[in-house]
């Protein structure tokens, strides 16, 4: 079955041979770790807001207990007890998420430190980073606001080709998705697939393209993209996530 992506194919580029497969693998690892950490941080923040809202509601209900008759007090007390249980469960879940986020952050810093040691050790490492390396460093450390304009500039540069261009497009897609600019993330992830069909970045790109379609309420495109991901990368962890998403559609 032919996989249709709503994006016009502008050109096809030859993969650059400048980077080794190991270097590309390391870059993808850092990118994925950064995305996972940011998603966990957002989940913790959302859960914290939910807990605060429930606590406000609990306080409001508790203040009304003395104003009601016996039957109403019993009913209201049941609601209060249920809210207390929900708050306790959410607090326990949030504590676990916070611990996980801290572990992810610590591990990411360890990986970045290891990669820095592997790539440094010479006078060249002290030189000012070029635009590409600066953008990737900013992205890897979660400085998406700083990375975005550099990535946009790199994408417009005709000298950004092959694996580097694929990474630039992927990262722009991720930033757009996290900023909830779904129309832009749709374009970036579609371009990643059409221009760099064999790139390993499509494991993540197709998954988030499907999530983008889902956010835009395009159910059939979501299913099609998830099936394409499973077909092309059956052993990838993203394929497992894709199967779980399909079961819920």
PDB file of C-alpha atoms in Angstrom:
ATOM      1  CA  UNK A   1       0.000   0.000   0.000  1.00  0.00           C
ATOM      2  CA  UNK A   2       1.400   3.354  -0.960  1.00  0.00           C
ATOM      3  CA  UNK A   3       1.824   5.719   1.984  1.00  0.00           C
ATOM      4  CA  UNK A   4       0.477   9.182   1.240  1.00  0.00           C
ATOM      5  CA  UNK A   5       1.912  12.195   3.074  1.00  0.00           C
ATOM      6  CA  UNK A   6       0.268  15.618   2.588  1.00  0.00           C
ATOM      7  CA  UNK A   7       3.449  17.395   1.563  1.00  0.00           C
ATOM      8  CA  UNK A   8       4.863  18.313  -1.852  1.00  0.00           C
ATOM      9  CA  UNK A   9       8.211  16.683  -2.571  1.00  0.00           C
ATOM     10  CA  UNK A  10      10.580  19.524  -3.376  1.00  0.00           C
ATOM     11  CA  UNK A  11      13.798  17.560  -3.852  1.00  0.00           C
ATOM     12  CA  UNK A  12      15.689  14.439  -2.829  1.00  0.00           C
ATOM     13  CA  UNK A  13      19.090  14.695  -1.205  1.00  0.00           C
ATOM     14  CA  UNK A  14      21.941  12.177  -1.038  1.00  0.00           C
ATOM     15  CA  UNK A  15      22.850  11.149   2.497  1.00  0.00           C
ATOM     16  CA  UNK A  16      26.037  12.757   3.663  1.00  0.00           C
ATOM     17  CA  UNK A  17      28.964  10.539   4.552  1.00  0.00           C
ATOM     18  CA  UNK A  18      30.548  13.035   6.936  1.00  0.00           C
ATOM     19  CA  UNK A  19      29.239  11.400  10.109  1.00  0.00           C
ATOM     20  CA  UNK A  20      29.753   7.825  11.228  1.00  0.00           C
ATOM     21  CA  UNK A  21      26.780   5.632  12.121  1.00  0.00           C
ATOM     22  CA  UNK A  22      27.930   5.678  15.752  1.00  0.00           C
ATOM     23  CA  UNK A  23      27.896   9.489  15.834  1.00  0.00           C
ATOM     24  CA  UNK A  24      24.411   9.555  14.319  1.00  0.00           C
ATOM     25  CA  UNK A  25      23.242   6.949  16.844  1.00  0.00           C
ATOM     26  CA  UNK A  26      24.584   9.075  19.715  1.00  0.00           C
ATOM     27  CA  UNK A  27      22.873  12.181  18.367  1.00  0.00           C
ATOM     28  CA  UNK A  28      19.549  10.354  18.111  1.00  0.00           C
ATOM     29  CA  UNK A  29      19.971   9.051  21.670  1.00  0.00           C
ATOM     30  CA  UNK A  30      20.497  12.566  23.026  1.00  0.00           C
ATOM     31  CA  UNK A  31      17.512  13.917  21.050  1.00  0.00           C
ATOM     32  CA  UNK A  32      15.207  11.160  22.282  1.00  0.00           C
ATOM     33  CA  UNK A  33      16.322  11.550  25.894  1.00  0.00           C
ATOM     34  CA  UNK A  34      15.682  15.292  25.708  1.00  0.00           C
ATOM     35  CA  UNK A  35      12.184  14.773  24.317  1.00  0.00           C
ATOM     36  CA  UNK A  36      11.332  12.182  26.986  1.00  0.00           C
ATOM     37  CA  UNK A  37      12.522  14.477  29.762  1.00  0.00           C
ATOM     38  CA  UNK A  38      10.478  17.449  28.509  1.00  0.00           C
ATOM     39  CA  UNK A  39       7.369  15.299  28.146  1.00  0.00           C
ATOM     40  CA  UNK A  40       7.798  14.027  31.721  1.00  0.00           C
ATOM     41  CA  UNK A  41       8.253  17.583  32.990  1.00  0.00           C
ATOM     42  CA  UNK A  42       5.043  18.692  31.254  1.00  0.00           C
ATOM     43  CA  UNK A  43       3.167  15.716  32.702  1.00  0.00           C
ATOM     44  CA  UNK A  44       4.371  16.575  36.210  1.00  0.00           C
ATOM     45  CA  UNK A  45       3.271  20.199  35.724  1.00  0.00           C
ATOM     46  CA  UNK A  46      -0.175  19.157  34.428  1.00  0.00           C
ATOM     47  CA  UNK A  47      -0.671  16.738  37.329  1.00  0.00           C
ATOM     48  CA  UNK A  48       0.361  19.403  39.835  1.00  0.00           C
ATOM     49  CA  UNK A  49      -2.277  21.780  38.418  1.00  0.00           C
ATOM     50  CA  UNK A  50      -4.896  19.013  38.650  1.00  0.00           C
ATOM     51  CA  UNK A  51      -4.000  18.377  42.290  1.00  0.00           C
ATOM     52  CA  UNK A  52      -4.251  22.099  43.087  1.00  0.00           C
ATOM     53  CA  UNK A  53      -7.679  22.296  41.437  1.00  0.00           C
ATOM     54  CA  UNK A  54      -8.914  19.265  43.399  1.00  0.00           C
ATOM     55  CA  UNK A  55      -7.590  20.711  46.649  1.00  0.00           C
ATOM     56  CA  UNK A  56      -9.425  23.975  45.956  1.00  0.00           C
ATOM     57  CA  UNK A  57     -12.617  22.054  45.299  1.00  0.00           C
ATOM     58  CA  UNK A  58     -12.062  19.990  48.462  1.00  0.00           C
ATOM     59  CA  UNK A  59     -11.657  23.134  50.526  1.00  0.00           C
ATOM     60  CA  UNK A  60     -14.864  24.553  49.108  1.00  0.00           C
ATOM     61  CA  UNK A  61     -16.858  21.392  49.865  1.00  0.00           C
ATOM     62  CA  UNK A  62     -15.447  21.044  53.379  1.00  0.00           C
ATOM     63  CA  UNK A  63     -16.509  24.604  54.184  1.00  0.00           C
ATOM     64  CA  UNK A  64     -20.110  23.763  53.334  1.00  0.00           C
ATOM     65  CA  UNK A  65     -20.429  20.723  55.634  1.00  0.00           C
ATOM     66  CA  UNK A  66     -21.651  22.626  58.696  1.00  0.00           C
ATOM     67  CA  UNK A  67     -24.290  24.459  56.666  1.00  0.00           C
ATOM     68  CA  UNK A  68     -26.166  21.298  55.560  1.00  0.00           C
ATOM     69  CA  UNK A  69     -28.653  18.896  57.147  1.00  0.00           C
ATOM     70  CA  UNK A  70     -27.659  15.365  58.160  1.00  0.00           C
ATOM     71  CA  UNK A  71     -28.484  13.614  54.864  1.00  0.00           C
ATOM     72  CA  UNK A  72     -26.766  16.266  52.800  1.00  0.00           C
ATOM     73  CA  UNK A  73     -23.729  16.130  55.091  1.00  0.00           C
ATOM     74  CA  UNK A  74     -23.400  12.370  54.512  1.00  0.00           C
ATOM     75  CA  UNK A  75     -23.563  12.828  50.739  1.00  0.00           C
ATOM     76  CA  UNK A  76     -21.091  15.693  50.793  1.00  0.00           C
ATOM     77  CA  UNK A  77     -18.745  13.785  53.090  1.00  0.00           C
ATOM     78  CA  UNK A  78     -18.696  10.946  50.544  1.00  0.00           C
ATOM     79  CA  UNK A  79     -17.618  13.431  47.859  1.00  0.00           C
ATOM     80  CA  UNK A  80     -14.959  14.795  50.196  1.00  0.00           C
ATOM     81  CA  UNK A  81     -13.619  11.303  50.896  1.00  0.00           C
ATOM     82  CA  UNK A  82     -13.512  10.490  47.187  1.00  0.00           C
ATOM     83  CA  UNK A  83     -11.655  13.724  46.466  1.00  0.00           C
ATOM     84  CA  UNK A  84      -9.161  12.937  49.228  1.00  0.00           C
ATOM     85  CA  UNK A  85      -8.526   9.534  47.680  1.00  0.00           C
ATOM     86  CA  UNK A  86      -8.008  11.053  44.212  1.00  0.00           C
ATOM     87  CA  UNK A  87      -5.629  13.656  45.587  1.00  0.00           C
ATOM     88  CA  UNK A  88      -3.621  11.007  47.442  1.00  0.00           C
ATOM     89  CA  UNK A  89      -3.327   8.833  44.337  1.00  0.00           C
ATOM     90  CA  UNK A  90      -2.324  11.812  42.183  1.00  0.00           C
ATOM     91  CA  UNK A  91       0.260  12.948  44.727  1.00  0.00           C
ATOM     92  CA  UNK A  92       1.796   9.470  44.791  1.00  0.00           C
ATOM     93  CA  UNK A  93       1.800   9.354  40.989  1.00  0.00           C
ATOM     94  CA  UNK A  94       3.317  12.824  40.782  1.00  0.00           C
ATOM     95  CA  UNK A  95       6.044  11.904  43.247  1.00  0.00           C
ATOM     96  CA  UNK A  96       6.914   8.917  41.073  1.00  0.00           C
ATOM     97  CA  UNK A  97       6.914  11.086  37.925  1.00  0.00           C
ATOM     98  CA  UNK A  98       9.150  13.663  39.573  1.00  0.00           C
ATOM     99  CA  UNK A  99      11.609  10.959  40.577  1.00  0.00           C
ATOM    100  CA  UNK A 100      11.571   9.597  37.035  1.00  0.00           C
ATOM    101  CA  UNK A 101      12.150  13.079  35.588  1.00  0.00           C
ATOM    102  CA  UNK A 102      15.086  13.646  37.922  1.00  0.00           C
ATOM    103  CA  UNK A 103      16.581  10.310  36.871  1.00  0.00           C
ATOM    104  CA  UNK A 104      16.112  11.197  33.187  1.00  0.00           C
ATOM    105  CA  UNK A 105      17.758  14.580  33.714  1.00  0.00           C
ATOM    106  CA  UNK A 106      20.675  13.017  35.577  1.00  0.00           C
ATOM    107  CA  UNK A 107      21.126  10.340  32.916  1.00  0.00           C
ATOM    108  CA  UNK A 108      20.924  12.903  30.108  1.00  0.00           C
ATOM    109  CA  UNK A 109      23.639  14.998  31.742  1.00  0.00           C
ATOM    110  CA  UNK A 110      25.807  11.886  32.147  1.00  0.00           C
ATOM    111  CA  UNK A 111      25.336  11.001  28.472  1.00  0.00           C
ATOM    112  CA  UNK A 112      26.112  14.560  27.396  1.00  0.00           C
ATOM    113  CA  UNK A 113      29.211  14.553  29.587  1.00  0.00           C
ATOM    114  CA  UNK A 114      30.376  11.265  28.100  1.00  0.00           C
ATOM    115  CA  UNK A 115      29.799  12.461  24.547  1.00  0.00           C
ATOM    116  CA  UNK A 116      31.611  15.693  25.291  1.00  0.00           C
ATOM    117  CA  UNK A 117      34.618  13.764  26.575  1.00  0.00           C
ATOM    118  CA  UNK A 118      34.578  11.563  23.499  1.00  0.00           C
ATOM    119  CA  UNK A 119      34.482  14.482  21.109  1.00  0.00           C
ATOM    120  CA  UNK A 120      36.750  16.872  23.001  1.00  0.00           C
ATOM    121  CA  UNK A 121      40.297  16.729  24.262  1.00  0.00           C
ATOM    122  CA  UNK A 122      41.736  18.962  21.595  1.00  0.00           C
ATOM    123  CA  UNK A 123      42.113  22.701  21.042  1.00  0.00           C
ATOM    124  CA  UNK A 124      39.359  22.504  18.449  1.00  0.00           C
ATOM    125  CA  UNK A 125      36.832  21.777  21.186  1.00  0.00           C
ATOM    126  CA  UNK A 126      37.427  25.251  22.612  1.00  0.00           C
ATOM    127  CA  UNK A 127      36.507  26.990  19.389  1.00  0.00           C
ATOM    128  CA  UNK A 128      33.143  28.656  18.952  1.00  0.00           C
ATOM    129  CA  UNK A 129      30.525  26.133  17.855  1.00  0.00           C
ATOM    130  CA  UNK A 130      29.220  26.366  14.316  1.00  0.00           C
ATOM    131  CA  UNK A 131      25.491  26.901  13.815  1.00  0.00           C
ATOM    132  CA  UNK A 132      24.697  23.205  13.471  1.00  0.00           C
ATOM    133  CA  UNK A 133      26.571  22.124  16.603  1.00  0.00           C
ATOM    134  CA  UNK A 134      25.173  25.075  18.557  1.00  0.00           C
ATOM    135  CA  UNK A 135      21.605  24.225  17.548  1.00  0.00           C
ATOM    136  CA  UNK A 136      22.070  20.585  18.517  1.00  0.00           C
ATOM    137  CA  UNK A 137      23.631  21.500  21.840  1.00  0.00           C
ATOM    138  CA  UNK A 138      20.751  23.857  22.617  1.00  0.00           C
ATOM    139  CA  UNK A 139      18.193  21.247  21.577  1.00  0.00           C
ATOM    140  CA  UNK A 140      19.894  18.494  23.564  1.00  0.00           C
ATOM    141  CA  UNK A 141      19.823  20.638  26.706  1.00  0.00           C
ATOM    142  CA  UNK A 142      16.178  21.597  26.264  1.00  0.00           C
ATOM    143  CA  UNK A 143      16.878  25.180  25.169  1.00  0.00           C
ATOM    144  CA  UNK A 144      14.299  24.975  22.398  1.00  0.00           C
ATOM    145  CA  UNK A 145      13.722  28.717  22.124  1.00  0.00           C
ATOM    146  CA  UNK A 146      17.410  29.221  21.373  1.00  0.00           C
ATOM    147  CA  UNK A 147      17.645  26.220  19.059  1.00  0.00           C
ATOM    148  CA  UNK A 148      14.594  26.993  16.898  1.00  0.00           C
ATOM    149  CA  UNK A 149      15.821  30.090  14.967  1.00  0.00           C
ATOM    150  CA  UNK A 150      19.170  28.434  14.274  1.00  0.00           C
ATOM    151  CA  UNK A 151      17.442  25.297  13.020  1.00  0.00           C
ATOM    152  CA  UNK A 152      15.196  27.365  10.735  1.00  0.00           C
ATOM    153  CA  UNK A 153      18.288  29.107   9.356  1.00  0.00           C
ATOM    154  CA  UNK A 154      20.038  25.782   8.807  1.00  0.00           C
ATOM    155  CA  UNK A 155      17.051  24.336   6.968  1.00  0.00           C
ATOM    156  CA  UNK A 156      17.074  27.280   4.578  1.00  0.00           C
ATOM    157  CA  UNK A 157      20.795  26.803   3.933  1.00  0.00           C
ATOM    158  CA  UNK A 158      21.391  24.723   0.775  1.00  0.00           C
ATOM    159  CA  UNK A 159      24.578  23.365   2.350  1.00  0.00           C
ATOM    160  CA  UNK A 160      22.567  21.561   5.047  1.00  0.00           C
ATOM    161  CA  UNK A 161      22.118  18.135   3.464  1.00  0.00           C
ATOM    162  CA  UNK A 162      21.720  14.453   4.152  1.00  0.00           C
ATOM    163  CA  UNK A 163      21.770  13.230   7.744  1.00  0.00           C
ATOM    164  CA  UNK A 164      22.264  16.757   9.088  1.00  0.00           C
ATOM    165  CA  UNK A 165      19.204  18.034   7.278  1.00  0.00           C
ATOM    166  CA  UNK A 166      17.165  15.064   8.475  1.00  0.00           C
ATOM    167  CA  UNK A 167      18.098  15.848  12.075  1.00  0.00           C
ATOM    168  CA  UNK A 168      17.315  19.549  11.630  1.00  0.00           C
ATOM    169  CA  UNK A 169      13.852  18.753  10.211  1.00  0.00           C
ATOM    170  CA  UNK A 170      13.161  16.209  12.967  1.00  0.00           C
ATOM    171  CA  UNK A 171      14.087  18.639  15.724  1.00  0.00           C
ATOM    172  CA  UNK A 172      11.994  21.432  14.207  1.00  0.00           C
ATOM    173  CA  UNK A 173       9.079  19.013  14.066  1.00  0.00           C
ATOM    174  CA  UNK A 174       9.519  18.116  17.722  1.00  0.00           C
ATOM    175  CA  UNK A 175       9.736  21.756  18.803  1.00  0.00           C
ATOM    176  CA  UNK A 176       6.597  22.612  16.815  1.00  0.00           C
ATOM    177  CA  UNK A 177       4.751  19.639  18.328  1.00  0.00           C
ATOM    178  CA  UNK A 178       5.732  20.581  21.870  1.00  0.00           C
ATOM    179  CA  UNK A 179       4.683  24.185  21.152  1.00  0.00           C
ATOM    180  CA  UNK A 180       1.326  22.812  19.931  1.00  0.00           C
ATOM    181  CA  UNK A 181       1.917  24.264  16.459  1.00  0.00           C
ATOM    182  CA  UNK A 182       0.491  21.155  14.866  1.00  0.00           C
ATOM    183  CA  UNK A 183       0.226  22.550  11.323  1.00  0.00           C
ATOM    184  CA  UNK A 184       3.974  23.187  11.366  1.00  0.00           C
ATOM    185  CA  UNK A 185       4.867  19.858  12.942  1.00  0.00           C
ATOM    186  CA  UNK A 186       2.756  18.162  10.242  1.00  0.00           C
ATOM    187  CA  UNK A 187       4.823  19.855   7.534  1.00  0.00           C
ATOM    188  CA  UNK A 188       8.180  19.078   9.156  1.00  0.00           C
ATOM    189  CA  UNK A 189       7.498  15.403   9.894  1.00  0.00           C
ATOM    190  CA  UNK A 190       5.985  14.928   6.432  1.00  0.00           C
ATOM    191  CA  UNK A 191       9.059  16.468   4.846  1.00  0.00           C
ATOM    192  CA  UNK A 192      11.327  14.271   6.960  1.00  0.00           C
ATOM    193  CA  UNK A 193       9.620  11.206   5.528  1.00  0.00           C
ATOM    194  CA  UNK A 194       9.434  12.365   1.931  1.00  0.00           C
ATOM    195  CA  UNK A 195      12.954  13.813   1.698  1.00  0.00           C
ATOM    196  CA  UNK A 196      14.727  11.310   3.962  1.00  0.00           C
ATOM    197  CA  UNK A 197      12.663   8.151   3.688  1.00  0.00           C
ATOM    198  CA  UNK A 198      15.464   5.849   4.920  1.00  0.00           C
ATOM    199  CA  UNK A 199      16.580   8.004   7.840  1.00  0.00           C
ATOM    200  CA  UNK A 200      16.438   6.516  11.328  1.00  0.00           C
ATOM    201  CA  UNK A 201      14.863   9.761  12.509  1.00  0.00           C
ATOM    202  CA  UNK A 202      11.620   8.546  10.923  1.00  0.00           C
ATOM    203  CA  UNK A 203      11.136   6.129  13.824  1.00  0.00           C
ATOM    204  CA  UNK A 204      10.338   9.086  16.004  1.00  0.00           C
ATOM    205  CA  UNK A 205       9.167  11.273  13.125  1.00  0.00           C
ATOM    206  CA  UNK A 206       6.400   8.903  12.022  1.00  0.00           C
ATOM    207  CA  UNK A 207       5.255   8.406  15.607  1.00  0.00           C
ATOM    208  CA  UNK A 208       4.902  12.137  16.171  1.00  0.00           C
ATOM    209  CA  UNK A 209       3.422  12.631  12.718  1.00  0.00           C
ATOM    210  CA  UNK A 210       0.696  10.188  13.788  1.00  0.00           C
ATOM    211  CA  UNK A 211       0.255  12.052  17.059  1.00  0.00           C
ATOM    212  CA  UNK A 212      -0.011  15.291  15.106  1.00  0.00           C
ATOM    213  CA  UNK A 213      -2.731  13.814  12.867  1.00  0.00           C
ATOM    214  CA  UNK A 214      -4.485  12.646  16.027  1.00  0.00           C
ATOM    215  CA  UNK A 215      -4.353  16.144  17.510  1.00  0.00           C
ATOM    216  CA  UNK A 216      -5.845  17.467  14.270  1.00  0.00           C
ATOM    217  CA  UNK A 217      -8.648  14.856  14.490  1.00  0.00           C
ATOM    218  CA  UNK A 218      -7.539  13.127  11.268  1.00  0.00           C
ATOM    219  CA  UNK A 219      -8.194   9.554  12.367  1.00  0.00           C
ATOM    220  CA  UNK A 220      -7.560   7.739   9.080  1.00  0.00           C
ATOM    221  CA  UNK A 221      -4.234   9.516   8.518  1.00  0.00           C
ATOM    222  CA  UNK A 222      -3.305   8.650  12.100  1.00  0.00           C
ATOM    223  CA  UNK A 223      -3.948   4.953  11.497  1.00  0.00           C
ATOM    224  CA  UNK A 224      -2.151   5.006   8.156  1.00  0.00           C
ATOM    225  CA  UNK A 225       0.933   6.633   9.666  1.00  0.00           C
ATOM    226  CA  UNK A 226       1.043   4.248  12.626  1.00  0.00           C
ATOM    227  CA  UNK A 227       0.802   1.243  10.314  1.00  0.00           C
ATOM    228  CA  UNK A 228       3.587   2.660   8.166  1.00  0.00           C
ATOM    229  CA  UNK A 229       5.785   3.037  11.251  1.00  0.00           C
ATOM    230  CA  UNK A 230       5.113  -0.544  12.331  1.00  0.00           C
ATOM    231  CA  UNK A 231       5.796  -1.826   8.810  1.00  0.00           C
ATOM    232  CA  UNK A 232       9.094   0.035   8.370  1.00  0.00           C
ATOM    233  CA  UNK A 233      10.487  -0.264  11.891  1.00  0.00           C
ATOM    234  CA  UNK A 234       8.877  -3.372  13.430  1.00  0.00           C
ATOM    235  CA  UNK A 235      11.557  -3.846  16.102  1.00  0.00           C
ATOM    236  CA  UNK A 236      11.752  -0.189  17.205  1.00  0.00           C
ATOM    237  CA  UNK A 237      10.286   0.844  20.549  1.00  0.00           C
ATOM    238  CA  UNK A 238       8.216   3.428  18.660  1.00  0.00           C
ATOM    239  CA  UNK A 239       6.479   0.546  16.845  1.00  0.00           C
ATOM    240  CA  UNK A 240       5.319  -0.823  20.199  1.00  0.00           C
ATOM    241  CA  UNK A 241       3.901   2.597  21.079  1.00  0.00           C
ATOM    242  CA  UNK A 242       2.234   2.738  17.647  1.00  0.00           C
ATOM    243  CA  UNK A 243       0.478  -0.594  18.282  1.00  0.00           C
ATOM    244  CA  UNK A 244      -0.798   0.674  21.621  1.00  0.00           C
ATOM    245  CA  UNK A 245      -2.130   3.827  19.952  1.00  0.00           C
ATOM    246  CA  UNK A 246      -3.901   1.793  17.258  1.00  0.00           C
ATOM    247  CA  UNK A 247      -5.699  -0.246  19.898  1.00  0.00           C
ATOM    248  CA  UNK A 248      -7.145   2.944  21.372  1.00  0.00           C
ATOM    249  CA  UNK A 249      -8.329   4.456  18.070  1.00  0.00           C
TER     250      UNK A 249
END
